PDB file of C-alpha atoms in Angstrom:
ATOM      1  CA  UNK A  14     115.656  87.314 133.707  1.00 94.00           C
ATOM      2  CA  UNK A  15     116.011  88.436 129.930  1.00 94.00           C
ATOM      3  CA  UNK A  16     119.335  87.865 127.998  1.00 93.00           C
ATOM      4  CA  UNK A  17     119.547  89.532 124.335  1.00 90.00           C
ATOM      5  CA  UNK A  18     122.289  89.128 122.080  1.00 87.00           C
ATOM      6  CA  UNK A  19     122.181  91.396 118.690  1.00 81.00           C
ATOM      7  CA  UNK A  20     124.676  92.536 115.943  1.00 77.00           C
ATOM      8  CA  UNK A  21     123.805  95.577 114.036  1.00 69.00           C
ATOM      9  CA  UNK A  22     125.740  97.509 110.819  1.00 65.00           C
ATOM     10  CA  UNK A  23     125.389 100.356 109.579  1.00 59.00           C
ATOM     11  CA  UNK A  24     123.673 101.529 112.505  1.00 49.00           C
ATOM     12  CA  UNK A  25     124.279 105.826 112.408  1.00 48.00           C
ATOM     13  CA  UNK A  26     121.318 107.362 114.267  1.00 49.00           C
ATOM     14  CA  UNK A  27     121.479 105.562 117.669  1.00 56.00           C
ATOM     15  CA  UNK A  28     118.605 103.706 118.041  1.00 64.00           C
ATOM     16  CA  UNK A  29     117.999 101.850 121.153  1.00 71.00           C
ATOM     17  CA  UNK A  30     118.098  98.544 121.612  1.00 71.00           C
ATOM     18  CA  UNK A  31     114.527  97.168 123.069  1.00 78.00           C
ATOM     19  CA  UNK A  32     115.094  93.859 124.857  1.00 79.00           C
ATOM     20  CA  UNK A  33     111.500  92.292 125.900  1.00 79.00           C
ATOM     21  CA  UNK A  34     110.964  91.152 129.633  1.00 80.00           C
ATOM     22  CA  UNK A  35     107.387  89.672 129.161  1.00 77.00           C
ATOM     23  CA  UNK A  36     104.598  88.932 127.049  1.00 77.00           C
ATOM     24  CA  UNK A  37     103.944  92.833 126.855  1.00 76.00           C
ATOM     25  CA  UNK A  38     106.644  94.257 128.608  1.00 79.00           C
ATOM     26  CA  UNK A  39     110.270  96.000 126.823  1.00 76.00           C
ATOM     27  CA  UNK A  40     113.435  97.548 128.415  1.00 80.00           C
ATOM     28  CA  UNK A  41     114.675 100.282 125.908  1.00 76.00           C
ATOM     29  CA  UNK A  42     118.846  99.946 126.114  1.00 72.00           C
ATOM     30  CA  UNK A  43     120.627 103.361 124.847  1.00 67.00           C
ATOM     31  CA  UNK A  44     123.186 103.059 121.828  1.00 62.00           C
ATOM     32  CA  UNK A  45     125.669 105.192 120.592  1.00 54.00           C
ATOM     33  CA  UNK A  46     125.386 107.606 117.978  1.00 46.00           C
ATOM     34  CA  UNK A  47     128.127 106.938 115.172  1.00 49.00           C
ATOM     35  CA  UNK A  48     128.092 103.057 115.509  1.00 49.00           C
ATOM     36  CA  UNK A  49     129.105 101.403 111.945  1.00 64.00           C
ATOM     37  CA  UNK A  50     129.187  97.554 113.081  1.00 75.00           C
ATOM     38  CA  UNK A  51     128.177  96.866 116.932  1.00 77.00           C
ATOM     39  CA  UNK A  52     127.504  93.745 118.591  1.00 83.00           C
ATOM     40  CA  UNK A  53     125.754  93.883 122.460  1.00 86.00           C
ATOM     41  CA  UNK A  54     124.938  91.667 125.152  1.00 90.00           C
ATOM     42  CA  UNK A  55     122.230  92.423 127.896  1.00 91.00           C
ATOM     43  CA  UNK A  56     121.165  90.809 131.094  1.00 93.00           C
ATOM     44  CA  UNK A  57     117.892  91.858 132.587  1.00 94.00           C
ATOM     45  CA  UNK A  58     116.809  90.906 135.607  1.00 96.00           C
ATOM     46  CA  UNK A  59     112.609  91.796 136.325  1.00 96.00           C
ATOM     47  CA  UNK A  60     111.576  92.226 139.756  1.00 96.00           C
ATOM     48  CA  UNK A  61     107.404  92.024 140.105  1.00 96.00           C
ATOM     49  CA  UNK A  62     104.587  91.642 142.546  1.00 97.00           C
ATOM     50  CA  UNK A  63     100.852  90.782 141.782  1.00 96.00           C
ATOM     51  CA  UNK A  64      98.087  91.147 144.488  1.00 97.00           C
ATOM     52  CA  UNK A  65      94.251  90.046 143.484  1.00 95.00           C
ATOM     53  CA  UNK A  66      91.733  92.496 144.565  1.00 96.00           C
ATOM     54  CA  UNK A  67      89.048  90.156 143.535  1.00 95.00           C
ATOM     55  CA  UNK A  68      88.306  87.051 141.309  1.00 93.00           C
ATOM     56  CA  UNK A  69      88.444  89.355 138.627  1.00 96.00           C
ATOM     57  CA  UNK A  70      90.677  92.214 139.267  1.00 97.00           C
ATOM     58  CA  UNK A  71      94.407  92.435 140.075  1.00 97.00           C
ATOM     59  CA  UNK A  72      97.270  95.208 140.343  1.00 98.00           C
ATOM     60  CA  UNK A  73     100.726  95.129 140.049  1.00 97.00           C
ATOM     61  CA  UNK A  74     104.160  96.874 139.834  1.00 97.00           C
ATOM     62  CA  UNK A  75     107.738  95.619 138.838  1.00 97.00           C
ATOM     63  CA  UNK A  76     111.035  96.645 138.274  1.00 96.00           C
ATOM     64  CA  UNK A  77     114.097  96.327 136.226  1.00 96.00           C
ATOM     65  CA  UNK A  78     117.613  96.839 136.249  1.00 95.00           C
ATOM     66  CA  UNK A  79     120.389  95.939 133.837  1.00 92.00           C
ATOM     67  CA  UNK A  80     123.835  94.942 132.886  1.00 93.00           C
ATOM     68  CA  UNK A  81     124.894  95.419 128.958  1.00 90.00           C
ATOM     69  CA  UNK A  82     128.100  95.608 127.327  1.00 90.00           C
ATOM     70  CA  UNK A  83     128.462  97.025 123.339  1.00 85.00           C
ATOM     71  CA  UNK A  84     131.225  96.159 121.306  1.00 83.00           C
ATOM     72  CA  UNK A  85     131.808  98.435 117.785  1.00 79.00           C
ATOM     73  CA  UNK A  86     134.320  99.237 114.888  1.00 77.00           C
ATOM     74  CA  UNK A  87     134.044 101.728 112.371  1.00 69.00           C
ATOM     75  CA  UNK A  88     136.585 104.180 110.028  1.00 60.00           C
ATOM     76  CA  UNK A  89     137.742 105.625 113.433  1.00 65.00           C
ATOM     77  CA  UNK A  90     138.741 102.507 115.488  1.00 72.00           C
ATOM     78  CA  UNK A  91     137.074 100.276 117.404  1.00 80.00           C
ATOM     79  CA  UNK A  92     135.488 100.864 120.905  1.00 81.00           C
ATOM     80  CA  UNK A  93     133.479  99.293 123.671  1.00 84.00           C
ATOM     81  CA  UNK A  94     131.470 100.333 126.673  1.00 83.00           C
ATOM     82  CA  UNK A  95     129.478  98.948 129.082  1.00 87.00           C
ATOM     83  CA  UNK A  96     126.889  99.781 131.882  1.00 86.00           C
ATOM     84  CA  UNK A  97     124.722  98.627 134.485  1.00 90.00           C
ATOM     85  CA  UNK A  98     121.956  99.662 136.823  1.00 92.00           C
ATOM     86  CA  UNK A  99     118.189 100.679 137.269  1.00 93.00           C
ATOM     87  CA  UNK A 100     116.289 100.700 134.062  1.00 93.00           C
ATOM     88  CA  UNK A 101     112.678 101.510 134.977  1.00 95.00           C
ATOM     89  CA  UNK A 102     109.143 100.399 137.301  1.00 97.00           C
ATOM     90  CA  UNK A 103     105.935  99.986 136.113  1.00 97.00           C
ATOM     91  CA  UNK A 104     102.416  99.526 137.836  1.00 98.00           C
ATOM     92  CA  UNK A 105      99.187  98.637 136.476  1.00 97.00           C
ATOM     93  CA  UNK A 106      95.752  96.476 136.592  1.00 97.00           C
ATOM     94  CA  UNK A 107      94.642  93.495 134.914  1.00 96.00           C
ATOM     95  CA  UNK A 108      90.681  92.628 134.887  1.00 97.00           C
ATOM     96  CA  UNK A 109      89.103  89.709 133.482  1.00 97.00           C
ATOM     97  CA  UNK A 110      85.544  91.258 131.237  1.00 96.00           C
ATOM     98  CA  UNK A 111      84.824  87.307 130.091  1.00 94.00           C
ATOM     99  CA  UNK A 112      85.171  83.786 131.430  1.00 93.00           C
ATOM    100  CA  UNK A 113      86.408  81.039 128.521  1.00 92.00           C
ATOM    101  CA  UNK A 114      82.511  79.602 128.801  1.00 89.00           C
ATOM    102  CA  UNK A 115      80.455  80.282 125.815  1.00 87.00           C
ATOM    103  CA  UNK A 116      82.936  82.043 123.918  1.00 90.00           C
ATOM    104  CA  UNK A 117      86.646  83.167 124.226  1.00 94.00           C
ATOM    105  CA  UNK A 118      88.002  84.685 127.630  1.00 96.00           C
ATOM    106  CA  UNK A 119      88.555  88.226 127.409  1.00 97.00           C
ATOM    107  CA  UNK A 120      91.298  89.975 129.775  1.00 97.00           C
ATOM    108  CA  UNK A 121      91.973  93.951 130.101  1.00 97.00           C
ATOM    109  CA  UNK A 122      95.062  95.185 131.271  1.00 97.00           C
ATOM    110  CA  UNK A 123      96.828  98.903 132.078  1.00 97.00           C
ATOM    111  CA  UNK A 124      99.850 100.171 133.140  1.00 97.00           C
ATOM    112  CA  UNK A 125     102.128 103.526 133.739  1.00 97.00           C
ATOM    113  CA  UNK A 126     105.898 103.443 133.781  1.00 96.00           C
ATOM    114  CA  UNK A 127     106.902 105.079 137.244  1.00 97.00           C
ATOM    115  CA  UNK A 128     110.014 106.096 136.471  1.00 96.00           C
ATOM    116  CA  UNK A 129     112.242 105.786 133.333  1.00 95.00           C
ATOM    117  CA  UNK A 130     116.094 105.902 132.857  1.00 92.00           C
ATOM    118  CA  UNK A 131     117.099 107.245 129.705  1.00 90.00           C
ATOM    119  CA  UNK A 132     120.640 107.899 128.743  1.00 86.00           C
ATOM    120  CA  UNK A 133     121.216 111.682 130.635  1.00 87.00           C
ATOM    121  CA  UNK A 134     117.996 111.798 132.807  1.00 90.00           C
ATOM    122  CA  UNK A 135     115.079 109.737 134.087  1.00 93.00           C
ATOM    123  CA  UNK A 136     111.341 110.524 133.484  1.00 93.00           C
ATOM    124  CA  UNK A 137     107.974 109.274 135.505  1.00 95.00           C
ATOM    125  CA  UNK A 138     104.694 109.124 134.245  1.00 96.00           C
ATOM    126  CA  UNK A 139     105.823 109.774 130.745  1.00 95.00           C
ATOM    127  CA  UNK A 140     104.699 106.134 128.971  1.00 96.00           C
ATOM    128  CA  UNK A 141     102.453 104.047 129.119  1.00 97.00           C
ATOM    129  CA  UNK A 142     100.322 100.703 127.609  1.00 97.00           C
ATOM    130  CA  UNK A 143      96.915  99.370 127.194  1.00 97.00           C
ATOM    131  CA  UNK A 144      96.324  95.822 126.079  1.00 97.00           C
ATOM    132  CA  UNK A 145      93.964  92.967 125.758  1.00 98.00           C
ATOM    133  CA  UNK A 146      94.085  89.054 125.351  1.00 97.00           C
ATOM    134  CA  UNK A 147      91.740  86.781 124.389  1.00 97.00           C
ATOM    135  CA  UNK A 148      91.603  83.184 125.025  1.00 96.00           C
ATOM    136  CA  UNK A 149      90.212  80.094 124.401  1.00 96.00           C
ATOM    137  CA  UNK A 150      90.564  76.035 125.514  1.00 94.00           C
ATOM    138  CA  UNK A 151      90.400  73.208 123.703  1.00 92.00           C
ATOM    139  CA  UNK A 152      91.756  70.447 125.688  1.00 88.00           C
ATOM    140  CA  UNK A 153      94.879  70.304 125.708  1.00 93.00           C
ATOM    141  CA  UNK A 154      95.244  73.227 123.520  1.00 95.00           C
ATOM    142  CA  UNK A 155      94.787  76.869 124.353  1.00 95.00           C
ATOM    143  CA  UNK A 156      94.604  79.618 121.359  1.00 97.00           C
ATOM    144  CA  UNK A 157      95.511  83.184 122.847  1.00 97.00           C
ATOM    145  CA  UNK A 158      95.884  86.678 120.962  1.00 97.00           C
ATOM    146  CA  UNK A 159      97.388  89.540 122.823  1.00 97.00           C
ATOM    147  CA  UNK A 160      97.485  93.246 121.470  1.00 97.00           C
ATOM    148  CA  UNK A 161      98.736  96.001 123.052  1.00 97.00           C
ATOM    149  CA  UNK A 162      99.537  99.961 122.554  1.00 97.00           C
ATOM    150  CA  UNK A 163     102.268 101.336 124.696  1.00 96.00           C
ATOM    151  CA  UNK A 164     102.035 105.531 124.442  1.00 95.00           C
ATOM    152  CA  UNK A 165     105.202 107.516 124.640  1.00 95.00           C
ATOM    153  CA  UNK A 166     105.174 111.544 125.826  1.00 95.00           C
ATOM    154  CA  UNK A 167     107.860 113.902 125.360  1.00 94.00           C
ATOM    155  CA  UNK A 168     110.337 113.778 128.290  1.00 93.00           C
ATOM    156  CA  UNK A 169     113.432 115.832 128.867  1.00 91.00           C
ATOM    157  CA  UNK A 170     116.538 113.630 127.878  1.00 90.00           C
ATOM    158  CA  UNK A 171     119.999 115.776 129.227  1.00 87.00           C
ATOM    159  CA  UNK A 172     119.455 119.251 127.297  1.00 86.00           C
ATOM    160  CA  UNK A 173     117.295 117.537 124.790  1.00 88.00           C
ATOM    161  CA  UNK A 174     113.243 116.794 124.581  1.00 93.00           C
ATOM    162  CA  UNK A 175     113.064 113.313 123.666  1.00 92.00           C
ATOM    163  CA  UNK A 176     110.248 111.155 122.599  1.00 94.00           C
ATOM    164  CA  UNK A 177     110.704 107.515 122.600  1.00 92.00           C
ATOM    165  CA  UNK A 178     108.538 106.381 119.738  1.00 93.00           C
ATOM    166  CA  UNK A 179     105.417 104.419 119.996  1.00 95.00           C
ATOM    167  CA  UNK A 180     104.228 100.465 119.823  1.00 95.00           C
ATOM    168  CA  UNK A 181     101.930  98.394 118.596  1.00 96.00           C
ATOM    169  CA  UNK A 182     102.409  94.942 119.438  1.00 96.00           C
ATOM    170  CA  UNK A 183     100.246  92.012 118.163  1.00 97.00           C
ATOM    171  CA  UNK A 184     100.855  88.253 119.121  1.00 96.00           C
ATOM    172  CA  UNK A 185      98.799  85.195 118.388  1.00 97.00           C
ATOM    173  CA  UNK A 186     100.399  81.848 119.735  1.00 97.00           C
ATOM    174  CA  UNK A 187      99.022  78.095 120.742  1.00 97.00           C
ATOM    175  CA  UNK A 188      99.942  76.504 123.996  1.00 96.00           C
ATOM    176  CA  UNK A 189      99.877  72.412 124.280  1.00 96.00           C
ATOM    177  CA  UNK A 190      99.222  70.830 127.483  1.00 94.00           C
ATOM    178  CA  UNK A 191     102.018  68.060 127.309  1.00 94.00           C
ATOM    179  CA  UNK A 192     100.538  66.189 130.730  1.00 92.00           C
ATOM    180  CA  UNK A 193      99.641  68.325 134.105  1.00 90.00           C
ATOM    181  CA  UNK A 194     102.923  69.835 134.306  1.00 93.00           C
ATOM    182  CA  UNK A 195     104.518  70.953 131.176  1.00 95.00           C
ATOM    183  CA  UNK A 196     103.141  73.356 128.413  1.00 96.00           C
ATOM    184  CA  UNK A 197     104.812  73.722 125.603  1.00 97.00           C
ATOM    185  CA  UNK A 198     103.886  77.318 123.430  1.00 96.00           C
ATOM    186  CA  UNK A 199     104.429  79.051 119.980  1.00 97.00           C
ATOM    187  CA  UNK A 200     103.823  81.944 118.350  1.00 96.00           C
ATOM    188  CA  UNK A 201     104.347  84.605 116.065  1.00 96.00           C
ATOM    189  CA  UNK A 202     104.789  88.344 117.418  1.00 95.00           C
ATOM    190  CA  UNK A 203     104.502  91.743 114.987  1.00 95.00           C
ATOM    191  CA  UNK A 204     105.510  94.795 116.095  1.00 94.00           C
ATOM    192  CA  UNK A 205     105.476  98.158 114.643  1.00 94.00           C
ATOM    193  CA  UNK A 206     107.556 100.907 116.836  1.00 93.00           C
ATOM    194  CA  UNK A 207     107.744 104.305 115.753  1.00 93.00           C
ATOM    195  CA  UNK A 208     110.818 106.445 115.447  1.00 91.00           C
ATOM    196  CA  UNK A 209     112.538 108.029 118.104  1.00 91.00           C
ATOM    197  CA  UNK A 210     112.546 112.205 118.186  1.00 91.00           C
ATOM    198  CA  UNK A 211     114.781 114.347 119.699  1.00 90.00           C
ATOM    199  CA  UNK A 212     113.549 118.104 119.359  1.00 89.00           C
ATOM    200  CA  UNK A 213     110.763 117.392 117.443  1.00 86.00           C
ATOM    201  CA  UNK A 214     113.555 115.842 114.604  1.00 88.00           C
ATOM    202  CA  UNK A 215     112.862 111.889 113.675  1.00 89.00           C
ATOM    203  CA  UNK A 216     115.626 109.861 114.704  1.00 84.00           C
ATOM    204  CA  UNK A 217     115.439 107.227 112.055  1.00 82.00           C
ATOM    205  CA  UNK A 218     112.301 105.240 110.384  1.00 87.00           C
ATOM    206  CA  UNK A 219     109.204 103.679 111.554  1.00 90.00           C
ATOM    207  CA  UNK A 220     110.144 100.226 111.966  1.00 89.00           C
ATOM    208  CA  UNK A 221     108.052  96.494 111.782  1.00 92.00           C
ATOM    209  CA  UNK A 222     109.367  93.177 112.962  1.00 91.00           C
ATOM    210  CA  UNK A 223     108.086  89.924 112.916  1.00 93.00           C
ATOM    211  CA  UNK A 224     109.615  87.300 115.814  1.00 94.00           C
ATOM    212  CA  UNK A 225     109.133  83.727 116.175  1.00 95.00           C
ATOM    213  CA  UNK A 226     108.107  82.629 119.926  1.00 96.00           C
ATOM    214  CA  UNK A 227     109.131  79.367 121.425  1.00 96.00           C
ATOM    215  CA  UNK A 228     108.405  78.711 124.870  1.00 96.00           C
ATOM    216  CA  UNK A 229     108.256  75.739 127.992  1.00 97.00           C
ATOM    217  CA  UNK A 230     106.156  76.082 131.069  1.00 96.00           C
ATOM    218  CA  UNK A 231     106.792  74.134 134.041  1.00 96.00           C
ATOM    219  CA  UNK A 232     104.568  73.346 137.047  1.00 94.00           C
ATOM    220  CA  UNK A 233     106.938  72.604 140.240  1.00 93.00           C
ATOM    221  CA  UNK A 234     104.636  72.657 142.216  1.00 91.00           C
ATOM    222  CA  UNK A 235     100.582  74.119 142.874  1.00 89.00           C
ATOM    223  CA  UNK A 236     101.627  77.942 142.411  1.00 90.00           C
ATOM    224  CA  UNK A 237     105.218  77.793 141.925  1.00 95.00           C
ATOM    225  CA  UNK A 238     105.623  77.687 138.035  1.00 96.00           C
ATOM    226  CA  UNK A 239     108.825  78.105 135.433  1.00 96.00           C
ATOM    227  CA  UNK A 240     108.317  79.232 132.149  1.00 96.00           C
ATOM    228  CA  UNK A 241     111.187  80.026 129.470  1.00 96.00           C
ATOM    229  CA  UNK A 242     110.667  81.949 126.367  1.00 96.00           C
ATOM    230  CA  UNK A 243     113.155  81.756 122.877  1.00 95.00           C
ATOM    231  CA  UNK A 244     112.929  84.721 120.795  1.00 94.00           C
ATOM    232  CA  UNK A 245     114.443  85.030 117.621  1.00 91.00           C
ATOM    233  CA  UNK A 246     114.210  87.512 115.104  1.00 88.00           C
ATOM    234  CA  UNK A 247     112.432  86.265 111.674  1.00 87.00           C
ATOM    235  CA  UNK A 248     111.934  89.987 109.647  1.00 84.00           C
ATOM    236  CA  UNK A 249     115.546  90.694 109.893  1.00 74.00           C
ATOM    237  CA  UNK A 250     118.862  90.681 111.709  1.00 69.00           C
ATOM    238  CA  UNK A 251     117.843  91.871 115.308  1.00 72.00           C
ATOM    239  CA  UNK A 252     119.486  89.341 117.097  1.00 79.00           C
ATOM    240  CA  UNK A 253     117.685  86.859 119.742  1.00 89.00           C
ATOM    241  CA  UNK A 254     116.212  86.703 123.381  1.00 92.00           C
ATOM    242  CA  UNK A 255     116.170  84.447 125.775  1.00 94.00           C
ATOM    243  CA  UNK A 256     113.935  84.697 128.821  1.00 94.00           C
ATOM    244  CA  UNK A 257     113.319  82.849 132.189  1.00 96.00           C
ATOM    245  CA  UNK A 258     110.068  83.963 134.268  1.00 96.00           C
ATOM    246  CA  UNK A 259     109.440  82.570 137.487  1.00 96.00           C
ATOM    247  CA  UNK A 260     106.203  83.074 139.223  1.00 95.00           C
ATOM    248  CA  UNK A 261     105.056  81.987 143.026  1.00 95.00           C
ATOM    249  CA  UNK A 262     102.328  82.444 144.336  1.00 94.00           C
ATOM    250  CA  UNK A 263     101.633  83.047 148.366  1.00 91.00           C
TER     251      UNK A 263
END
């Protein structure tokens, strides 16, 4: 589950509003075109199986839906809107190249969006992201770096060819091993997201952002963990994120 809260002004092009669901993972929320000052709310809720192939090797898919309400004024009034439902599925593969033995762990991942919901039509096999993390112990601390490239094609949006633009996303943190149960993390995320087109026409600038990560992992129990994330916005005024993953493992 992913709640983001953000207030924009000024806002003219309709940009959407990208609300993260994981480490490497982002639900893109369509905005209205014409919105002056707007303040939203979103609720996603991340759906997501894992199966190992080997000690090395595992796939896996999810998929989200979601609930958002906007809120905006401007010379002609004020307005709201709200809407709700499926917002995409993704599958992909993560492989492990290096163990954390003589030198850092090094871990591989890819993945293709299955299907996309955009604000007139929905798109499949039209995005998708490559990544790596790195790793390293040092009892009790762990040093990680993940970056990651997420490709956007052109896709047919209503009457319109739209191309969502695309992201580079680069985030060192440290994780502290607080006793066998509870990890505490932080860490700094940069991204750099291209602008939007719609017929070949930029929608908007290239844009960078820098976010402060705090997070809490909890162990209930041997393979059933809890781990929250805080995410606020440090660059700028892009609001703040609040997410709860829970993993289990059979």
């Amino acid at each position: 589950m992913a709640y983001a809260n953000m207030d924009r002004s000024g806002v003219s092009t309709g940009e959407p509003i990208i609300v993260q669901t994981g480490p490497t993972s982002f639900v893109a929320v369509p905005t209205l075109v014409g919105e002056r000052i707007g303040n939203s709310d979103t609720l996603v809720a991340t759906f997501g199986l894992r199966y190992g192939l080997t000690a090395k090797a595992e796939v896996y898919a999810r998929m989200s839906s979601l609930s958002s309400s906007h809120r905006s004024s401007g010379v002609g009034g004020t307005t709201s809107s709200s809407e709700a439902g499926f917002a995409d599925a993704w599958a992909g593969v993560n492989y492990q190249f290096k163990q954390d033995d003589d030198g850092p762990a090094v871990l591989g991942f890819g993945e293709i969006a299955l299907r996309e919901k955009h604000r007139h039509s929905s798109a499949s096999f039209k995005s998708a992201m490559l990544g790596v993390t790195t790793y390293t112990a040092i009892d009790p601390i762990v040093f990680s770096l993940t970056a990651a490239y997420r490709f956007n094609q052109s896709r047919r949006d209503g009457a319109q060819d739209y191309r969502p633009g695309d992201l580079l996303l680069l985030n060192p943190s440290v994780g502290f091993a607080v006793n066998d149960r509870v990890t505490l993390t932080t860490g700094v995320q940069w991204t750099r997201r291209q602008a939007d087109r719609f017929d070949g026409q930029r929608q908007g600038i290239d844009r960078t952002a820098t976010d402060l990560l705090l997070g809490v992992g909890y162990g209930v129990a041997r393979g059933n963990t809890l781990n929250t994330t805080f995410k606020v916005n440090a660059s700028g005024r892009s609001g703040t994120e609040l997410r709860a993953n829970w993993l289990y493992t059979f």
